[in-house]
Amino acid sequence: MKRYYRPLVQTGPDRPANALTLAGGWAWFSHVAIHKRDAPVQHVPATDISEAVLACLTAPRAAISVLSMDQPRIMGILNVTPDSFSDGGRFDDPDLAVSHANQMIASGADIIDIGGESTRPGADEVDIADEIARTEPVIGALRANSDVAISIDTRKAAVAEAAVNAGASLINDVAAFTFDPRLADVAANGGLPVCLMHAQGDPKTMQANPRYDDVLLDVYDFLEERIAVAEAAGIARDQIIVDPGIGFGKTVAHNLALLRGLALFHALGCPILLGASRKRFVSVLGGGDAATDRLGGSVAVALHGLRQGVQILRVHDTFATKQAFDLEQAISGAQRQ
């Protein structure tokens, strides 16, 4: 029976002598939870785990778009769309989009993630030419005046090609190459890092009664399989980021299960991206009807990710998130080991 290994992650200075550093970063662990399908979870000392598994859990992650992964990185969301769930229509003018990107950079964003197609529940697919027309000018203008890492949030190879030519340095695919397999070739040929996200179904239908046998392990298996596809296409494993896809074909219960088991994905040996900012489950659990009312809950989830060793946090509210991270790490004494 397949075993899945989840480090029981800790941060802060009260670190026992036998603790191991998680992924070369600021967190550590001395015990591991072993998951198996249809079996109780077992907690064992890390010293009982094989050297191969420990290597996946402890090996420092390679830099992504020249950003080291030994500290938490903030990815600022820039939707240049008329219909995104939180900020649709606010930044579909290129000048406003670039101005907002610069504000996010000034307030702590390490990466700007630019998307021209809404992937909110129920969203329709956007024509390739329209998606390029929305994203390419913004990427070009931002790159002309900044060396910030720029991510293109797209499922489509042609859109990624235009974005890379304009200055993007990371491809963020919510479909993990299942929508347009040629996107893997674009990344491989350009030597670009990629983020592979799990989603059940497409945006139009993904919230129509999503089901899993075991959401945590099912998502892990999907990402493991998509990593293999990316490697077969010629993408280096150390340039692959994984994202469990909070809110993409998941109920509130599914989202909570993924957040509770988030550290499991470290066993894939890749940096983890967590994107839960302003999503509907925040208001279901914490109140606030409008997406802009979800700041407190969004920061709470981002802090949970930080405490679980997640390397990249994808957020709308960069200043509040960075402020929370700085305070969390100062109070806990968390630092690179």
Short mmCIF file of C-alpha atoms in Angstrom, two decimals:
data_model
loop_
_atom_site.label_atom_id
_atom_site.label_comp_id
_atom_site.label_asym_id
_atom_site.label_seq_id
_atom_site.Cartn_x
_atom_site.Cartn_y
_atom_site.Cartn_z
CA MET A 1 0.00 0.00 0.00
CA LYS A 2 1.34 3.40 -0.99
CA ARG A 3 2.54 5.60 1.87
CA TYR A 4 2.42 9.39 1.95
CA TYR A 5 4.67 11.38 4.27
CA ARG A 6 3.62 14.62 5.97
CA PRO A 7 6.22 16.38 8.13
CA LEU A 8 4.80 17.75 11.37
CA VAL A 9 6.10 21.24 10.76
CA GLN A 10 7.26 23.68 13.43
CA THR A 11 8.77 27.16 13.33
CA GLY A 12 10.60 29.21 15.91
CA PRO A 13 13.70 28.79 18.06
CA ASP A 14 12.60 25.93 20.36
CA ARG A 15 14.09 23.36 18.05
CA PRO A 16 15.26 20.00 19.42
CA ALA A 17 18.71 18.76 18.55
CA ASN A 18 17.35 15.97 16.35
CA ALA A 19 15.10 18.24 14.25
CA LEU A 20 15.56 18.49 10.51
CA THR A 21 15.28 21.64 8.41
CA LEU A 22 12.33 21.56 6.03
CA ALA A 23 13.26 22.22 2.38
CA GLY A 24 16.26 24.34 3.34
CA GLY A 25 14.00 27.06 4.74
CA TRP A 26 12.76 28.56 8.00
CA ALA A 27 10.72 25.62 9.31
CA TRP A 28 11.72 22.30 10.86
CA PHE A 29 10.32 18.93 11.89
CA SER A 30 11.27 16.03 14.12
CA HIS A 31 8.28 13.76 13.41
CA VAL A 32 6.36 12.68 10.33
CA ALA A 33 2.76 11.59 9.83
CA ILE A 34 2.36 8.59 7.54
CA HIS A 35 -0.88 8.50 5.55
CA LYS A 36 -2.28 5.43 3.80
CA ARG A 37 -5.63 5.09 2.10
CA ASP A 38 -8.34 3.71 4.36
CA ALA A 39 -5.97 3.43 7.31
CA PRO A 40 -5.28 5.47 10.45
CA VAL A 41 -2.54 8.10 10.27
CA GLN A 42 0.65 7.09 12.07
CA HIS A 43 3.09 9.53 13.70
CA VAL A 44 6.71 8.42 13.77
CA PRO A 45 10.09 10.04 14.47
CA ALA A 46 11.73 11.42 11.35
CA THR A 47 14.64 9.08 12.02
CA ASP A 48 12.34 6.15 11.13
CA ILE A 49 11.81 7.44 7.58
CA SER A 50 13.91 6.32 4.62
CA GLU A 51 16.80 8.45 3.43
CA ALA A 52 15.08 8.95 0.07
CA VAL A 53 11.94 10.42 1.64
CA LEU A 54 13.96 12.57 4.02
CA ALA A 55 15.96 13.89 1.06
CA CYS A 56 12.73 15.09 -0.59
CA LEU A 57 11.62 16.75 2.63
CA THR A 58 14.90 18.41 3.56
CA ALA A 59 16.68 19.27 0.30
CA PRO A 60 16.88 23.05 -0.25
CA ARG A 61 14.63 24.12 -3.10
CA ALA A 62 16.30 25.74 -6.10
CA ALA A 63 15.75 29.39 -6.90
CA ILE A 64 12.69 30.22 -9.01
CA SER A 65 13.01 33.22 -11.36
CA VAL A 66 16.20 34.17 -9.42
CA LEU A 67 14.23 34.18 -6.15
CA SER A 68 15.64 31.94 -3.44
CA MET A 69 13.10 29.62 -1.84
CA ASP A 70 14.64 29.73 1.64
CA GLN A 71 12.19 32.42 2.74
CA PRO A 72 8.46 32.97 2.07
CA ARG A 73 7.73 34.79 -1.17
CA ILE A 74 4.65 36.86 -1.91
CA MET A 75 3.02 36.62 -5.33
CA GLY A 76 0.79 39.61 -6.03
CA ILE A 77 -2.35 38.92 -8.07
CA LEU A 78 -2.97 41.20 -11.06
CA ASN A 79 -6.14 40.30 -12.97
CA VAL A 80 -6.43 42.29 -16.20
CA THR A 81 -9.93 40.96 -16.79
CA PRO A 82 -13.45 42.40 -16.74
CA ASP A 83 -14.92 39.52 -14.73
CA SER A 84 -12.53 38.12 -12.09
CA PHE A 85 -14.35 37.35 -8.84
CA SER A 86 -12.53 39.91 -6.67
CA ASP A 87 -11.15 42.72 -8.82
CA GLY A 88 -12.63 42.19 -12.27
CA GLY A 89 -12.72 45.44 -14.24
CA ARG A 90 -10.49 47.37 -11.83
CA PHE A 91 -7.23 46.87 -13.72
CA ASP A 92 -8.23 46.10 -17.30
CA ASP A 93 -6.72 49.43 -18.36
CA PRO A 94 -2.96 48.84 -18.91
CA ASP A 95 -1.88 52.03 -17.15
CA LEU A 96 -3.96 51.18 -14.07
CA ALA A 97 -2.64 47.62 -14.14
CA VAL A 98 0.99 48.70 -14.21
CA SER A 99 0.38 51.26 -11.47
CA HIS A 100 -1.22 48.60 -9.27
CA ALA A 101 1.65 46.20 -9.97
CA ASN A 102 4.14 48.86 -8.87
CA GLN A 103 2.13 49.42 -5.68
CA MET A 104 2.25 45.69 -4.92
CA ILE A 105 6.00 45.59 -5.54
CA ALA A 106 6.52 48.55 -3.21
CA SER A 107 4.47 46.83 -0.51
CA GLY A 108 6.33 43.53 -0.62
CA ALA A 109 5.42 41.47 -3.68
CA ASP A 110 8.30 39.34 -5.02
CA ILE A 111 6.33 38.09 -8.04
CA ILE A 112 3.52 39.67 -10.05
CA ASP A 113 1.08 37.08 -11.44
CA ILE A 114 -0.76 38.50 -14.45
CA GLY A 115 -3.89 36.81 -15.77
CA GLY A 116 -6.18 37.69 -18.66
CA GLU A 117 -8.78 34.94 -18.23
CA SER A 118 -10.95 34.60 -15.16
CA THR A 119 -10.94 31.09 -13.71
CA ARG A 120 -13.59 31.82 -11.08
CA PRO A 121 -16.36 29.22 -10.76
CA GLY A 122 -18.71 29.47 -13.74
CA ALA A 123 -16.35 31.51 -15.90
CA ASP A 124 -16.36 31.11 -19.68
CA GLU A 125 -13.23 30.45 -21.72
CA VAL A 126 -11.58 33.54 -23.21
CA ASP A 127 -10.41 33.70 -26.82
CA ILE A 128 -6.64 33.43 -27.19
CA ALA A 129 -6.32 36.74 -29.04
CA ASP A 130 -8.30 38.55 -26.35
CA GLU A 131 -6.21 37.01 -23.57
CA ILE A 132 -2.99 38.08 -25.29
CA ALA A 133 -4.35 41.59 -25.90
CA ARG A 134 -5.10 41.92 -22.18
CA THR A 135 -1.82 40.57 -20.81
CA GLU A 136 0.99 41.27 -23.29
CA PRO A 137 0.99 45.11 -23.07
CA VAL A 138 0.94 45.06 -19.27
CA ILE A 139 3.82 42.58 -19.06
CA GLY A 140 5.85 44.57 -21.57
CA ALA A 141 5.28 47.88 -19.80
CA LEU A 142 6.07 46.41 -16.39
CA ARG A 143 9.21 44.66 -17.65
CA ALA A 144 10.45 47.87 -19.27
CA ASN A 145 10.70 49.53 -15.87
CA SER A 146 11.17 46.69 -13.38
CA ASP A 147 13.18 43.52 -12.93
CA VAL A 148 10.48 41.93 -10.74
CA ALA A 149 9.64 38.30 -11.44
CA ILE A 150 6.56 38.21 -13.68
CA SER A 151 4.28 35.20 -13.91
CA ILE A 152 1.76 34.61 -16.67
CA ASP A 153 -1.40 32.97 -15.34
CA THR A 154 -2.68 31.03 -18.34
CA ARG A 155 -3.73 27.60 -19.57
CA LYS A 156 -2.75 28.31 -23.18
CA ALA A 157 0.56 27.91 -25.00
CA ALA A 158 0.06 30.82 -27.40
CA VAL A 159 -0.71 33.20 -24.54
CA ALA A 160 2.38 32.03 -22.66
CA GLU A 161 4.57 32.47 -25.73
CA ALA A 162 3.43 36.08 -26.13
CA ALA A 163 3.90 36.72 -22.42
CA VAL A 164 7.40 35.28 -22.35
CA ASN A 165 8.38 37.36 -25.38
CA ALA A 166 7.09 40.41 -23.50
CA GLY A 167 9.13 39.61 -20.37
CA ALA A 168 7.36 36.98 -18.26
CA SER A 169 9.66 34.57 -16.43
CA LEU A 170 7.26 32.02 -14.91
CA ILE A 171 4.25 30.10 -16.23
CA ASN A 172 1.38 29.49 -13.81
CA ASP A 173 -1.06 26.93 -15.24
CA VAL A 174 -4.21 26.20 -13.24
CA ALA A 175 -4.77 23.16 -15.49
CA ALA A 176 -1.27 21.66 -15.04
CA PHE A 177 -0.89 21.10 -18.81
CA THR A 178 -4.18 19.18 -19.13
CA PHE A 179 -5.93 21.97 -21.07
CA ASP A 180 -3.14 22.66 -23.58
CA PRO A 181 -0.34 20.08 -23.48
CA ARG A 182 1.81 22.26 -25.76
CA LEU A 183 2.25 24.66 -22.86
CA ALA A 184 4.76 22.19 -21.39
CA ASP A 185 6.88 22.52 -24.54
CA VAL A 186 6.79 26.31 -24.29
CA ALA A 187 8.14 26.12 -20.75
CA ALA A 188 10.74 23.48 -21.58
CA ASN A 189 12.02 25.26 -24.69
CA GLY A 190 12.31 28.52 -22.79
CA GLY A 191 13.90 26.95 -19.72
CA LEU A 192 11.13 28.52 -17.64
CA PRO A 193 9.85 27.51 -14.21
CA VAL A 194 6.23 26.41 -14.02
CA CYS A 195 3.52 26.16 -11.40
CA LEU A 196 1.26 23.12 -11.75
CA MET A 197 -2.09 23.41 -9.98
CA HIS A 198 -4.74 20.83 -9.23
CA ALA A 199 -8.29 21.50 -10.39
CA GLN A 200 -11.19 19.08 -10.71
CA GLY A 201 -13.06 20.00 -13.88
CA ASP A 202 -12.86 23.31 -15.73
CA PRO A 203 -13.88 26.72 -14.33
CA LYS A 204 -17.34 26.49 -15.91
CA THR A 205 -18.29 23.29 -14.08
CA MET A 206 -15.74 22.69 -11.32
CA GLN A 207 -18.02 23.54 -8.40
CA ALA A 208 -20.81 21.22 -9.59
CA ASN A 209 -20.67 18.63 -6.79
CA PRO A 210 -16.91 17.88 -6.65
CA ARG A 211 -16.08 14.45 -5.21
CA TYR A 212 -12.91 12.68 -4.04
CA ASP A 213 -12.02 9.38 -2.46
CA ASP A 214 -9.52 11.18 -0.22
CA VAL A 215 -9.01 14.78 -1.29
CA LEU A 216 -5.54 15.17 0.26
CA LEU A 217 -4.14 11.99 -1.26
CA ASP A 218 -6.01 12.36 -4.56
CA VAL A 219 -4.57 15.85 -5.09
CA TYR A 220 -1.09 14.59 -4.14
CA ASP A 221 -1.33 11.76 -6.70
CA PHE A 222 -2.51 14.16 -9.40
CA LEU A 223 0.38 16.55 -8.79
CA GLU A 224 2.87 13.70 -8.69
CA GLU A 225 1.60 12.52 -12.08
CA ARG A 226 1.70 16.02 -13.59
CA ILE A 227 5.27 16.52 -12.34
CA ALA A 228 6.20 13.36 -14.25
CA VAL A 229 4.52 14.76 -17.38
CA ALA A 230 6.43 18.03 -17.01
CA GLU A 231 9.73 16.23 -16.54
CA ALA A 232 9.06 14.07 -19.60
CA ALA A 233 8.57 17.29 -21.59
CA GLY A 234 12.02 18.48 -20.51
CA ILE A 235 11.20 20.72 -17.55
CA ALA A 236 13.69 20.33 -14.71
CA ARG A 237 12.05 19.07 -11.53
CA ASP A 238 13.71 21.79 -9.48
CA GLN A 239 11.87 24.36 -11.62
CA ILE A 240 8.42 22.95 -10.88
CA ILE A 241 6.13 24.51 -8.25
CA VAL A 242 3.03 22.67 -7.03
CA ASP A 243 -0.31 24.19 -5.99
CA PRO A 244 -3.12 22.12 -4.39
CA GLY A 245 -5.71 24.42 -5.97
CA ILE A 246 -7.77 25.71 -3.07
CA GLY A 247 -11.29 26.43 -4.32
CA PHE A 248 -10.85 24.77 -7.72
CA GLY A 249 -13.36 21.93 -7.71
CA LYS A 250 -13.47 21.72 -3.91
CA THR A 251 -16.08 22.12 -1.22
CA VAL A 252 -15.34 23.98 2.02
CA ALA A 253 -14.60 20.62 3.64
CA HIS A 254 -12.17 19.74 0.85
CA ASN A 255 -10.38 23.08 1.23
CA LEU A 256 -10.02 22.57 4.97
CA ALA A 257 -8.66 19.05 4.52
CA LEU A 258 -6.05 20.34 2.08
CA LEU A 259 -5.05 23.18 4.39
CA ARG A 260 -4.75 20.86 7.38
CA GLY A 261 -2.59 18.45 5.39
CA LEU A 262 -0.69 21.10 3.44
CA ALA A 263 2.76 19.92 4.54
CA LEU A 264 2.20 16.60 2.74
CA PHE A 265 3.07 18.30 -0.55
CA HIS A 266 6.64 18.94 0.61
CA ALA A 267 7.25 15.24 -0.03
CA LEU A 268 7.00 15.97 -3.77
CA GLY A 269 10.34 17.76 -3.45
CA CYS A 270 9.08 20.97 -5.08
CA PRO A 271 8.26 24.44 -3.77
CA ILE A 272 4.60 24.83 -2.79
CA LEU A 273 2.32 27.70 -3.83
CA LEU A 274 -0.80 28.44 -1.81
CA GLY A 275 -3.52 30.62 -3.33
CA ALA A 276 -6.53 31.12 -1.07
CA SER A 277 -6.79 34.90 -1.10
CA ARG A 278 -10.37 36.26 -0.92
CA LYS A 279 -11.89 32.94 -1.97
CA ARG A 280 -15.49 32.19 -1.11
CA PHE A 281 -14.76 29.63 1.61
CA VAL A 282 -13.21 32.46 3.65
CA SER A 283 -16.58 34.21 3.87
CA VAL A 284 -18.46 30.92 4.41
CA LEU A 285 -16.34 30.28 7.49
CA GLY A 286 -15.65 33.84 8.63
CA GLY A 287 -18.39 36.06 7.25
CA GLY A 288 -18.20 39.00 4.84
CA ASP A 289 -20.23 38.82 1.68
CA ALA A 290 -18.01 40.89 -0.62
CA ALA A 291 -14.61 39.57 -1.74
CA THR A 292 -13.01 42.72 -0.31
CA ASP A 293 -14.42 41.81 3.13
CA ARG A 294 -12.17 38.72 3.28
CA LEU A 295 -8.84 40.35 4.18
CA GLY A 296 -8.62 38.98 7.72
CA GLY A 297 -9.44 35.43 6.71
CA SER A 298 -7.11 35.58 3.72
CA VAL A 299 -4.20 36.71 5.89
CA ALA A 300 -5.02 33.97 8.43
CA VAL A 301 -4.77 31.31 5.72
CA ALA A 302 -1.53 32.83 4.39
CA LEU A 303 -0.04 32.73 7.90
CA HIS A 304 -1.04 29.08 8.16
CA GLY A 305 0.84 28.48 4.92
CA LEU A 306 3.89 30.29 6.29
CA ARG A 307 3.82 28.09 9.41
CA GLN A 308 3.67 24.99 7.19
CA GLY A 309 6.75 26.02 5.24
CA VAL A 310 4.93 27.07 2.05
CA GLN A 311 7.36 28.97 -0.14
CA ILE A 312 5.01 31.11 -2.27
CA LEU A 313 1.79 32.77 -1.11
CA ARG A 314 -0.44 34.12 -3.89
CA VAL A 315 -2.43 37.09 -2.55
CA HIS A 316 -4.37 40.21 -3.46
CA ASP A 317 -3.40 42.20 -0.37
CA THR A 318 0.38 42.33 -0.49
CA PHE A 319 0.97 44.97 2.20
CA ALA A 320 -1.22 43.31 4.82
CA THR A 321 0.27 39.90 4.07
CA LYS A 322 3.86 41.11 4.21
CA GLN A 323 3.16 42.97 7.45
CA ALA A 324 1.63 39.84 8.97
CA PHE A 325 4.60 37.72 7.84
CA ASP A 326 7.12 40.16 9.30
CA LEU A 327 5.32 40.21 12.65
CA GLU A 328 4.84 36.44 12.71
CA GLN A 329 8.52 35.76 12.09
CA ALA A 330 9.67 38.42 14.55
CA ILE A 331 7.42 37.08 17.31
CA SER A 332 8.14 33.40 16.72
CA GLY A 333 11.83 33.90 16.06
CA ALA A 334 11.44 31.88 12.86
CA GLN A 335 14.44 32.19 10.63
CA ARG A 336 16.46 30.21 8.10
CA GLN A 337 18.32 27.39 9.79
#
